[in-house]
Tab-separated table of C-alpha atoms and ligand atoms in Angstrom:
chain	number	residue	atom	x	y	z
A	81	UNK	CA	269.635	128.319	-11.240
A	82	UNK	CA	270.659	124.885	-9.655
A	83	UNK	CA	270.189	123.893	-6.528
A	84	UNK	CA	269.502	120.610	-4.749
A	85	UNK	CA	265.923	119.677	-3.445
A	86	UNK	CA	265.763	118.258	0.726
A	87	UNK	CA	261.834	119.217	0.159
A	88	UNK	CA	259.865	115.985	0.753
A	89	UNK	CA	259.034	115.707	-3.305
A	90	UNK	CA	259.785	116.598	-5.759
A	91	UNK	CA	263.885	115.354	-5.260
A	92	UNK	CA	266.835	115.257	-6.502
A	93	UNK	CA	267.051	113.278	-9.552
A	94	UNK	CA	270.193	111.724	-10.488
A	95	UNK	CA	272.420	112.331	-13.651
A	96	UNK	CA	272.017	108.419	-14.424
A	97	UNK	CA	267.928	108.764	-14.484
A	98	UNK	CA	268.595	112.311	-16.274
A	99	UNK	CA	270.357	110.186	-19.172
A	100	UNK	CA	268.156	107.255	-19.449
A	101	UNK	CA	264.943	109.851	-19.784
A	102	UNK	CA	267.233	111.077	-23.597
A	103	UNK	CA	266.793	107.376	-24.772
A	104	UNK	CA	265.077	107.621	-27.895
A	105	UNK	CA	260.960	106.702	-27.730
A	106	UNK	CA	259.335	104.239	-29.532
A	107	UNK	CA	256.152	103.459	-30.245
A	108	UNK	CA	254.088	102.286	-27.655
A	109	UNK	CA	252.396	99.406	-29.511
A	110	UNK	CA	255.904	97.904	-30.689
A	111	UNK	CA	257.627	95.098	-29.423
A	112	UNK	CA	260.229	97.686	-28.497
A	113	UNK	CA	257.487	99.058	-25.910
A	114	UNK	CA	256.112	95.791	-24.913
A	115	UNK	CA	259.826	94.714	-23.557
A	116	UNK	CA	260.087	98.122	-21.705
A	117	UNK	CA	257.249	97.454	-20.250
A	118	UNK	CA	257.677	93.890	-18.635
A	119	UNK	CA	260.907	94.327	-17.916
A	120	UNK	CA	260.271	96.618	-14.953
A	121	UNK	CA	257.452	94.385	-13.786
A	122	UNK	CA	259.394	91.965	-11.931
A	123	UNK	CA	261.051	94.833	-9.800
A	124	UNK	CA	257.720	96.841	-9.429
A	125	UNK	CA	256.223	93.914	-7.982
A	126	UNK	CA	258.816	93.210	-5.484
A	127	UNK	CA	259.418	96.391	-4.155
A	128	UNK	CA	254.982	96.602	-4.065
A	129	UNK	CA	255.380	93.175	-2.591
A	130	UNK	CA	252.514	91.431	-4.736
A	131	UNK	CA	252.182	89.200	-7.491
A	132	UNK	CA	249.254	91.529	-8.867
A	133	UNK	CA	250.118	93.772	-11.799
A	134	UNK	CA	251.586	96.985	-11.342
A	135	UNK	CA	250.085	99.685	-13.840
A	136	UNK	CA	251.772	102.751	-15.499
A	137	UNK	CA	249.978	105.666	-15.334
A	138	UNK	CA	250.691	108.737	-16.801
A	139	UNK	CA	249.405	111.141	-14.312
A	140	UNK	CA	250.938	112.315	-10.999
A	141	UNK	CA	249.495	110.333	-8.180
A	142	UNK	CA	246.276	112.321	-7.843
A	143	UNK	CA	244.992	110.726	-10.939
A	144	UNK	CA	245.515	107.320	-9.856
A	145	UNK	CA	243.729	108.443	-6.317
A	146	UNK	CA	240.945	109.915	-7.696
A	147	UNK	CA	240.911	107.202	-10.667
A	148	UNK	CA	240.540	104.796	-7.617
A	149	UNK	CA	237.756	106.532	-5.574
A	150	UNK	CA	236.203	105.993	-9.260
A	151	UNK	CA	236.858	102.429	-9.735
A	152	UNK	CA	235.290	101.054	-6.196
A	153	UNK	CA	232.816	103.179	-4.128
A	154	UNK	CA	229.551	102.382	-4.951
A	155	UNK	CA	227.803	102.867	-1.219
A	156	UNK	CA	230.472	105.262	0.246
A	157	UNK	CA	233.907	106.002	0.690
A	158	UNK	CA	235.332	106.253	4.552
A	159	UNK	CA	238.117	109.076	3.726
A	160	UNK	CA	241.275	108.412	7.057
A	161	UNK	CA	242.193	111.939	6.886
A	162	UNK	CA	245.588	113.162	9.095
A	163	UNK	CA	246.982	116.029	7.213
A	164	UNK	CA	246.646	117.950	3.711
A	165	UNK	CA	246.932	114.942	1.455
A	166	UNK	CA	244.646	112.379	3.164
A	167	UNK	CA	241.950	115.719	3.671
A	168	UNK	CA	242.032	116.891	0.149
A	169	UNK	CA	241.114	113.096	-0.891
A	170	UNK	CA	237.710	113.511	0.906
A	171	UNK	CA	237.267	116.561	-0.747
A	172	UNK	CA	238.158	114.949	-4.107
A	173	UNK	CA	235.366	111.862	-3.459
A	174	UNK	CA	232.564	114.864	-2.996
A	175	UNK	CA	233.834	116.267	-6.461
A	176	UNK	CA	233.528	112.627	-7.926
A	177	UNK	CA	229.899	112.774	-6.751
A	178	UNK	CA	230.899	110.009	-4.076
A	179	UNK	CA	228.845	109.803	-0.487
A	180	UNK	CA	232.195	110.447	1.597
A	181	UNK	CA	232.565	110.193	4.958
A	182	UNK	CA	235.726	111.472	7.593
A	183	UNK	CA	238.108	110.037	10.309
A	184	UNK	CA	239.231	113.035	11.044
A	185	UNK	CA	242.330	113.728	13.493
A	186	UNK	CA	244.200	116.278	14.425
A	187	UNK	CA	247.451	117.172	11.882
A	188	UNK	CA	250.791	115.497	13.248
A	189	UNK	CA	248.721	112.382	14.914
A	190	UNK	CA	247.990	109.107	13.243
A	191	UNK	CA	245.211	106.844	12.220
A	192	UNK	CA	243.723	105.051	15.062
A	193	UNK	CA	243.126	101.406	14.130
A	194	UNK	CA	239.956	100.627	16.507
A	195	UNK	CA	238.447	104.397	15.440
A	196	UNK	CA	238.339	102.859	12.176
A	197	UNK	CA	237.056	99.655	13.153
A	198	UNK	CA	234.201	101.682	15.010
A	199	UNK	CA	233.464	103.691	11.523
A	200	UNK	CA	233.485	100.491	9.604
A	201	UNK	CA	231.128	98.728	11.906
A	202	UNK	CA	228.215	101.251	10.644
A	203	UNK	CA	228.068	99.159	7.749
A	204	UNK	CA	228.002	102.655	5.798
A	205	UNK	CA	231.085	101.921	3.870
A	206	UNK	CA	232.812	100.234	0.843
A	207	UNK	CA	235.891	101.686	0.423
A	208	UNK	CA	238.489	103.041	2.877
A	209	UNK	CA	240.955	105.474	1.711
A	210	UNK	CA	244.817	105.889	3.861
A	211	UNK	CA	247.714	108.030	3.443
A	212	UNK	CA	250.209	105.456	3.919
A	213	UNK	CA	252.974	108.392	4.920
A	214	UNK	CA	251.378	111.935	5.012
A	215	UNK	CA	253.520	114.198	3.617
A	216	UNK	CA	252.513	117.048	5.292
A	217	UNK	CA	252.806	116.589	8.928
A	218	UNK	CA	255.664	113.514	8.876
A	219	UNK	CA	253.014	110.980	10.097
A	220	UNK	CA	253.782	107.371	9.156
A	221	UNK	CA	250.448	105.532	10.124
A	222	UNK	CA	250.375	102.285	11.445
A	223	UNK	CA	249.625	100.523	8.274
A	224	UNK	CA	249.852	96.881	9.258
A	225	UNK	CA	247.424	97.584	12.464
A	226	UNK	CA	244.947	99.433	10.051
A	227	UNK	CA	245.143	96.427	7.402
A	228	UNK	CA	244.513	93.885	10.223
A	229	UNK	CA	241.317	95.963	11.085
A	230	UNK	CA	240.074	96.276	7.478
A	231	UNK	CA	240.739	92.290	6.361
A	232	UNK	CA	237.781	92.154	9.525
A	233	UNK	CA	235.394	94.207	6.904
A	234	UNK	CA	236.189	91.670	3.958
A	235	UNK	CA	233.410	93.868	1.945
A	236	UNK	CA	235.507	96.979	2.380
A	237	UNK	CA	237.731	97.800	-0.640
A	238	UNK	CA	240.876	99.341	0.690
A	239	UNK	CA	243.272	102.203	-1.206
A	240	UNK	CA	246.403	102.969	-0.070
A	241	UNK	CA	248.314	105.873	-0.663
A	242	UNK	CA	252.351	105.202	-0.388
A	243	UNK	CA	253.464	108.229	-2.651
A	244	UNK	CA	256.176	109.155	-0.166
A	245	UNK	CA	256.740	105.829	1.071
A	246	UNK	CA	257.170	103.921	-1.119
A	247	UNK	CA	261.081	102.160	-1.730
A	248	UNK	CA	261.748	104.208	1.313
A	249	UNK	CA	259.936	100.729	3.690
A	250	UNK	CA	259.214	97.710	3.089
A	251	UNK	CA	255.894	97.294	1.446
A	252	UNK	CA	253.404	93.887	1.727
A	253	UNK	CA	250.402	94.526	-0.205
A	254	UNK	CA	249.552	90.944	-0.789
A	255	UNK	CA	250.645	90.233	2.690
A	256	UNK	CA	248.421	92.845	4.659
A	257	UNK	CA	245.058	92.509	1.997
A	258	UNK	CA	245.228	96.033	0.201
A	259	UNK	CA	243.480	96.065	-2.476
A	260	UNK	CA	244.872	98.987	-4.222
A	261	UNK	CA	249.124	100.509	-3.565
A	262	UNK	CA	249.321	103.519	-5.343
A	263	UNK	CA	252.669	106.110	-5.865
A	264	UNK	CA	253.970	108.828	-7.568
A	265	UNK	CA	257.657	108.868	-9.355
A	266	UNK	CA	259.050	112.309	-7.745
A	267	UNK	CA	259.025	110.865	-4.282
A	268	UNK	CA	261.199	108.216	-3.221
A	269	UNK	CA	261.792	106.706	-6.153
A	270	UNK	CA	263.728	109.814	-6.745
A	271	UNK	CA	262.608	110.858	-10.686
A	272	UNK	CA	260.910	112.925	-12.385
A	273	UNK	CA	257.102	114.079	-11.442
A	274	UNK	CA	254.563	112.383	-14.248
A	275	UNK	CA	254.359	108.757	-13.755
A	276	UNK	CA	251.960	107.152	-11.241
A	277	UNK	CA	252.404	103.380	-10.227
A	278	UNK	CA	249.393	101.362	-9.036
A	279	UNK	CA	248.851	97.893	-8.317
A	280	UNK	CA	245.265	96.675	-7.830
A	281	UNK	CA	244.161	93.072	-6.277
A	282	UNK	CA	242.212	90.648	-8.456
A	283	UNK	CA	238.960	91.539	-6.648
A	284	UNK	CA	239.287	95.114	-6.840
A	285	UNK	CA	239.423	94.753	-10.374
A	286	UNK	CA	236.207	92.670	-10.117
A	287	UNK	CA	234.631	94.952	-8.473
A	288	UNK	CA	235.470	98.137	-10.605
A	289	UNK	CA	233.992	96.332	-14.028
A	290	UNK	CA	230.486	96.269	-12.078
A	291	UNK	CA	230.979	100.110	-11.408
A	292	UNK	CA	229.471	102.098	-14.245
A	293	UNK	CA	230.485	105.822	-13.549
A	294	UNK	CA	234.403	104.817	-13.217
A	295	UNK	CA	235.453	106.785	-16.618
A	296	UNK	CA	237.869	105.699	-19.012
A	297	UNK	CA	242.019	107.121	-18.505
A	298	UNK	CA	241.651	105.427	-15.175
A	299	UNK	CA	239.489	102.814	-16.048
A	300	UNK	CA	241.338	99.209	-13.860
A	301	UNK	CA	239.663	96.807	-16.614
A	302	UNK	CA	241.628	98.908	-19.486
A	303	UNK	CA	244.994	98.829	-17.304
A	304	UNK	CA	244.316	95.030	-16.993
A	305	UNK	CA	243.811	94.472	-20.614
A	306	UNK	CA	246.702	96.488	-21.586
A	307	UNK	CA	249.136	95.038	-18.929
A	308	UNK	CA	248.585	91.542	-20.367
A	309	UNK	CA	249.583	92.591	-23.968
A	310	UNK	CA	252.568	94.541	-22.171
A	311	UNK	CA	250.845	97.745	-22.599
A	312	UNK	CA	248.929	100.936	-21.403
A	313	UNK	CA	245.855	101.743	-21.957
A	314	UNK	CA	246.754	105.433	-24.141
A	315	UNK	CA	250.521	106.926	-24.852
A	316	UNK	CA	252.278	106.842	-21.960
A	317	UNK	CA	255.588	109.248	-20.893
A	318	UNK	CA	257.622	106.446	-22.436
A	319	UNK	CA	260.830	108.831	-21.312
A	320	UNK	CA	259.721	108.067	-17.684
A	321	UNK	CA	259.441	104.396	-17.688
A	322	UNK	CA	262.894	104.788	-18.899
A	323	UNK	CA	263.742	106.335	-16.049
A	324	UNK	CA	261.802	104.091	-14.117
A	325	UNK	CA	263.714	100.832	-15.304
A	326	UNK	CA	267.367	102.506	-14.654
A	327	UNK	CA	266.060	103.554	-11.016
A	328	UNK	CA	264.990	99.765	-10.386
A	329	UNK	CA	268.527	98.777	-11.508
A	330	UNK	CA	269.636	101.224	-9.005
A	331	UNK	CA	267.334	99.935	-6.313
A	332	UNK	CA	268.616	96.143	-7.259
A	333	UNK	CA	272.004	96.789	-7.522
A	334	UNK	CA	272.036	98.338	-3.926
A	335	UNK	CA	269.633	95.451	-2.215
A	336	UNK	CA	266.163	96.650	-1.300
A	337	UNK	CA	267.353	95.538	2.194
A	338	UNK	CA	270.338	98.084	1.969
A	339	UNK	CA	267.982	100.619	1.078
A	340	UNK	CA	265.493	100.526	3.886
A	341	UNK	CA	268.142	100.665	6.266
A	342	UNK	CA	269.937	103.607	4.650
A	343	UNK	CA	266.878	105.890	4.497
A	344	UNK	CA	266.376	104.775	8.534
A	345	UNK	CA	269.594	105.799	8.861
A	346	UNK	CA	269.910	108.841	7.354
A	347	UNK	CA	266.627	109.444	8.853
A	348	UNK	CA	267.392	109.021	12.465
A	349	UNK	CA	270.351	111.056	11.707
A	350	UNK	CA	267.676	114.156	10.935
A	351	UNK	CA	266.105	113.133	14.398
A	352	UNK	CA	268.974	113.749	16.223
A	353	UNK	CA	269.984	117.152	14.314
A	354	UNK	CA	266.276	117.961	15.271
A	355	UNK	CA	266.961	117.039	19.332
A	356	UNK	CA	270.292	118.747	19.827
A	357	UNK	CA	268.956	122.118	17.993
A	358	UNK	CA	266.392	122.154	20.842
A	359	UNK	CA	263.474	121.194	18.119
A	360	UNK	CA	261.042	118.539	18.284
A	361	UNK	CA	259.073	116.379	15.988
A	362	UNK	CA	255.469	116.827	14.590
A	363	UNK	CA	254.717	113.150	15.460
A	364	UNK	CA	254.909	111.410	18.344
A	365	UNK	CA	258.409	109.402	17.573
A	366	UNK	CA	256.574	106.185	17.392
A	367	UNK	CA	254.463	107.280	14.515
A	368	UNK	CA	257.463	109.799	12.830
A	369	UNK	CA	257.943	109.272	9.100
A	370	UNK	CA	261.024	107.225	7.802
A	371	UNK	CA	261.423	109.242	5.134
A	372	UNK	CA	261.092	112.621	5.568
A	373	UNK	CA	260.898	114.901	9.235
A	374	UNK	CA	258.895	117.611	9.945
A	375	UNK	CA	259.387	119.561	12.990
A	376	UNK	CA	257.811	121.808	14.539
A	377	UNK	CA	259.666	125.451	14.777
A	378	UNK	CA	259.680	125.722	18.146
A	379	UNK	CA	262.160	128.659	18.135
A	380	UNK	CA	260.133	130.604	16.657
A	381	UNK	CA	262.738	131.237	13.590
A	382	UNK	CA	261.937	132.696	10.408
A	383	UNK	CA	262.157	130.068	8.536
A	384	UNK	CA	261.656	131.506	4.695
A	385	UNK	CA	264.767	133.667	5.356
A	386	UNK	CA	266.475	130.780	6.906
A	387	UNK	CA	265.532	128.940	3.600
A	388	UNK	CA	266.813	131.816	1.578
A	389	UNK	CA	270.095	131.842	2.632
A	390	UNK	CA	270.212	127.882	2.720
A	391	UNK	CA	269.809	128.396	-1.339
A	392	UNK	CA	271.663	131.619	-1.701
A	393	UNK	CA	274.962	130.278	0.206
A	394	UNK	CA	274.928	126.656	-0.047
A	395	UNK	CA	272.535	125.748	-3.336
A	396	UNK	CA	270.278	124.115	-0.726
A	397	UNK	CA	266.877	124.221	0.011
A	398	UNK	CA	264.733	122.465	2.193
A	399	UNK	CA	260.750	122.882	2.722
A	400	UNK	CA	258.845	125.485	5.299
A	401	UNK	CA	255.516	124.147	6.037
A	402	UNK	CA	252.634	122.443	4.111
A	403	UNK	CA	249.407	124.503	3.963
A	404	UNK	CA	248.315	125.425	7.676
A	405	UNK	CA	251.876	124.036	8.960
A	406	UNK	CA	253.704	126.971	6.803
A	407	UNK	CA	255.993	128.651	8.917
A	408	UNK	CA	255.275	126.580	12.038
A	409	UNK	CA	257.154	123.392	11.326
A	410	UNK	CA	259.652	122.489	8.452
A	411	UNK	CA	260.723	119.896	6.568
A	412	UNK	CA	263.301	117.813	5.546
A	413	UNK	CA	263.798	115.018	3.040
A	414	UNK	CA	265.715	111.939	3.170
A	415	UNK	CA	264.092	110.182	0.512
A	416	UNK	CA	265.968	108.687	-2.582
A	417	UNK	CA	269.488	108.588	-3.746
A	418	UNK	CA	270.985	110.933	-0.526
A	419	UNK	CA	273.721	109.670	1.942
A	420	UNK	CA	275.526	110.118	5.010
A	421	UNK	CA	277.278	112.601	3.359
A	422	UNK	CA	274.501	114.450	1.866
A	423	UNK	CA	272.962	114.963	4.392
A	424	UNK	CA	275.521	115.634	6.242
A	425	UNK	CA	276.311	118.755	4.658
A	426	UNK	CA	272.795	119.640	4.701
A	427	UNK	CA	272.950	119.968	8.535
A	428	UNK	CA	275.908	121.265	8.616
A	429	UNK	CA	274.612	124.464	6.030
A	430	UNK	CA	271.709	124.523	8.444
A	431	UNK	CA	273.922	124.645	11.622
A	432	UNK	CA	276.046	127.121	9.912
A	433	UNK	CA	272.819	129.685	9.449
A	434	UNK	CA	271.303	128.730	12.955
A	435	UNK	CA	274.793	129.808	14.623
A	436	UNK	CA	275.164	132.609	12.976
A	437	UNK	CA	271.497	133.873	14.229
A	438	UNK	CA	272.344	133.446	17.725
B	607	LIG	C1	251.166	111.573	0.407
B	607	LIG	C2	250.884	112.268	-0.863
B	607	LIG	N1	249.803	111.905	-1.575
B	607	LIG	C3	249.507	112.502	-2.733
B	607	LIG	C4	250.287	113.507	-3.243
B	607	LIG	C5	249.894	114.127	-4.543
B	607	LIG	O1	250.837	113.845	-5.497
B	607	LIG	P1	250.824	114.590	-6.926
B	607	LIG	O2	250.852	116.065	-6.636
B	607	LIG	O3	252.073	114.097	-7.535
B	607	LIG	O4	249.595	114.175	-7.623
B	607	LIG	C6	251.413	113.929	-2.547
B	607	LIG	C7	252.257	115.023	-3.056
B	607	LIG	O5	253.090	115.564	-2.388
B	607	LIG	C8	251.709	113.289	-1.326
B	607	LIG	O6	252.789	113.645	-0.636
């Protein structure tokens, strides 16, 4: 059965992407490869906003965020945790064998930039982990606050987690000091789950060879000696990076520009769907994701049958809640290749089922 995907990842994929994934492989030591390869490193770097690398992993993002946690903590790793996805990477640094520590706060609020400045000033820590845009709850943290604290703890090693962010706002990793962007490929970039992006500063990549425990698949030194022959460091999902190069012809052709301001549009457009229902956001507005919305179910709706019919009638579904948040909040995607038109007729199915329960 088909149906299109307004859950915050994986998305709707295009037919375009679709088609470029059936061009044929080749082998990834041939020149063939090696011209795959760099020609989507120009784009990757723009859109990561660096003139580090970016690697091709083939992993969803979780390998890249554990690989990470791998590459840098020697001391301990400070994990910001606001939701599912930022919590489950503390418990992912205890599994590596890592000392972790937590920020904690409450789901649906944000990182606080001077709570982490009060962590860091233990001296406990060298590595900082953030969920650029937690999936969960709809938070967008403050990222360029947070960076300005952590470029104040120079020995700090920061990751940062943009998996649903990422193409949806601007990013500046060279700008703001991370040391590590990392992403997934089912998000915004609207293709197919598999293939993780990560770019890692000079110095992190210093750092990692003087870490012995950081493994091999996810091993920076063996991206970084692959990248400059145009490589990876083992077979890669060569059908993805396909993919990948005819979405960042996509992305060009429309003007990255164009593109931030069409998912803020289509995403305030969700906001005020949300406000005349008589729902609210998650987040406080300030801190509310550009690229998805969760909100919270304040009429007390049941939302899987809601979500039944939205597939059932219109071929539609959208997402019900994220591990604790199931059932209390929903949410709703605006990530990718959608349009005022799309989504459109997405609130228009919903308003169709919500009138028809009153
Ligand atoms: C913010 C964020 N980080 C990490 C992940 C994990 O990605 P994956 O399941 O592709 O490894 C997700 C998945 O939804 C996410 O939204």
């Amino acid at each position: 059965m088909s149906y299109k995907l307004f859950i915050p990842g994986p998305i709707q994929v295009s037919d375009k992407t679709y088609q470029a994934m059936t061009t044929p492989v080749v082998g990834h030591r041939s020149p063939d490869f090696v011209a795959l390869y760099e020609s989507v490193q120009p784009g990757l770097r723009k859109l990561v906003g660096t003139k580090d690398p970016v690697f091709l992993s083939t992993s969803s993002a979780w390998g890249v965020m554990e690989g990470s946690i791998r590459n840098l903590t020697k001391k301990k790793v400070l994990n910001c945790m606001c939701g599912a996805f930022s919590d489950k990477w503390n418990n992912v640094s205890k599994r590596c064998g890592l000392e972790a520590g937590a920020l904690s706060v409450e789901w649906g609020t944000h990182i606080d930039p001077e709570a982490l400045r009060k962590e860091l000033s233990t001296g406990e820590y060298d590595v900082v982990t953030l969920v650029h845009n937690e999936t969960s709850t709809g938070v967008m943290n403050p990222l360029p606050e947070i960076m300005a604290v952590l470029r104040d703890f120079p020995e700090v090693f920061s990751i940062v987690d943009t998996v649903s962010s990422f193409t949806a706002v601007p990013m500046h990793k060279d700008e703001l000091g991370i040391d590590v962007l990392l992403t997934g490929s089912q998000k915004a970039l609207a293709m197919p789950p598999g293939l993780a992006l990560l770019s890692v500063s000079e110095r992190a990549i210093e750092r990692s060879k003087t870490v012995d425990t950081r493994g091999y698949y996810f091993d920076f030194e063996e991206f970084l000696k692959n990248h400059e022959k145009g490589m990876t460091p083992s077979t890669p999902v060569i059908p993805l990076i396909y993919a990948l190069r005819s979405k960042i012809e996509d992305i060009e052709n429309e003007g990255l520009e164009n593109r931030y301001q069409r998912h803020a549009d289509l995403n305030a457009m969700v906001h005020q769907w949300v406000e005349k229902n008589g729902f609210e956001l998650l987040p406080k507005p300030e801190y509310a994701s550009k690229s998805l919305s969760c909100v919270r179910n304040t009429r007390d709706l049941d939302l899987a049958a809601i979500n039944k019919r939205l597939k059932e009638e219109f071929k539609m579904v959208i997402d019900i809640g994220y591990g604790k948040l199931k059932g209390k909040t929903f949410r709703i995607s605006n990530m990718g290749d959608e349009t005022e038109e799309t989504m459109r007729e997405l609130l228009d199915n919903l308003d169709t089922i919500l009138s028809s329960l009153s």
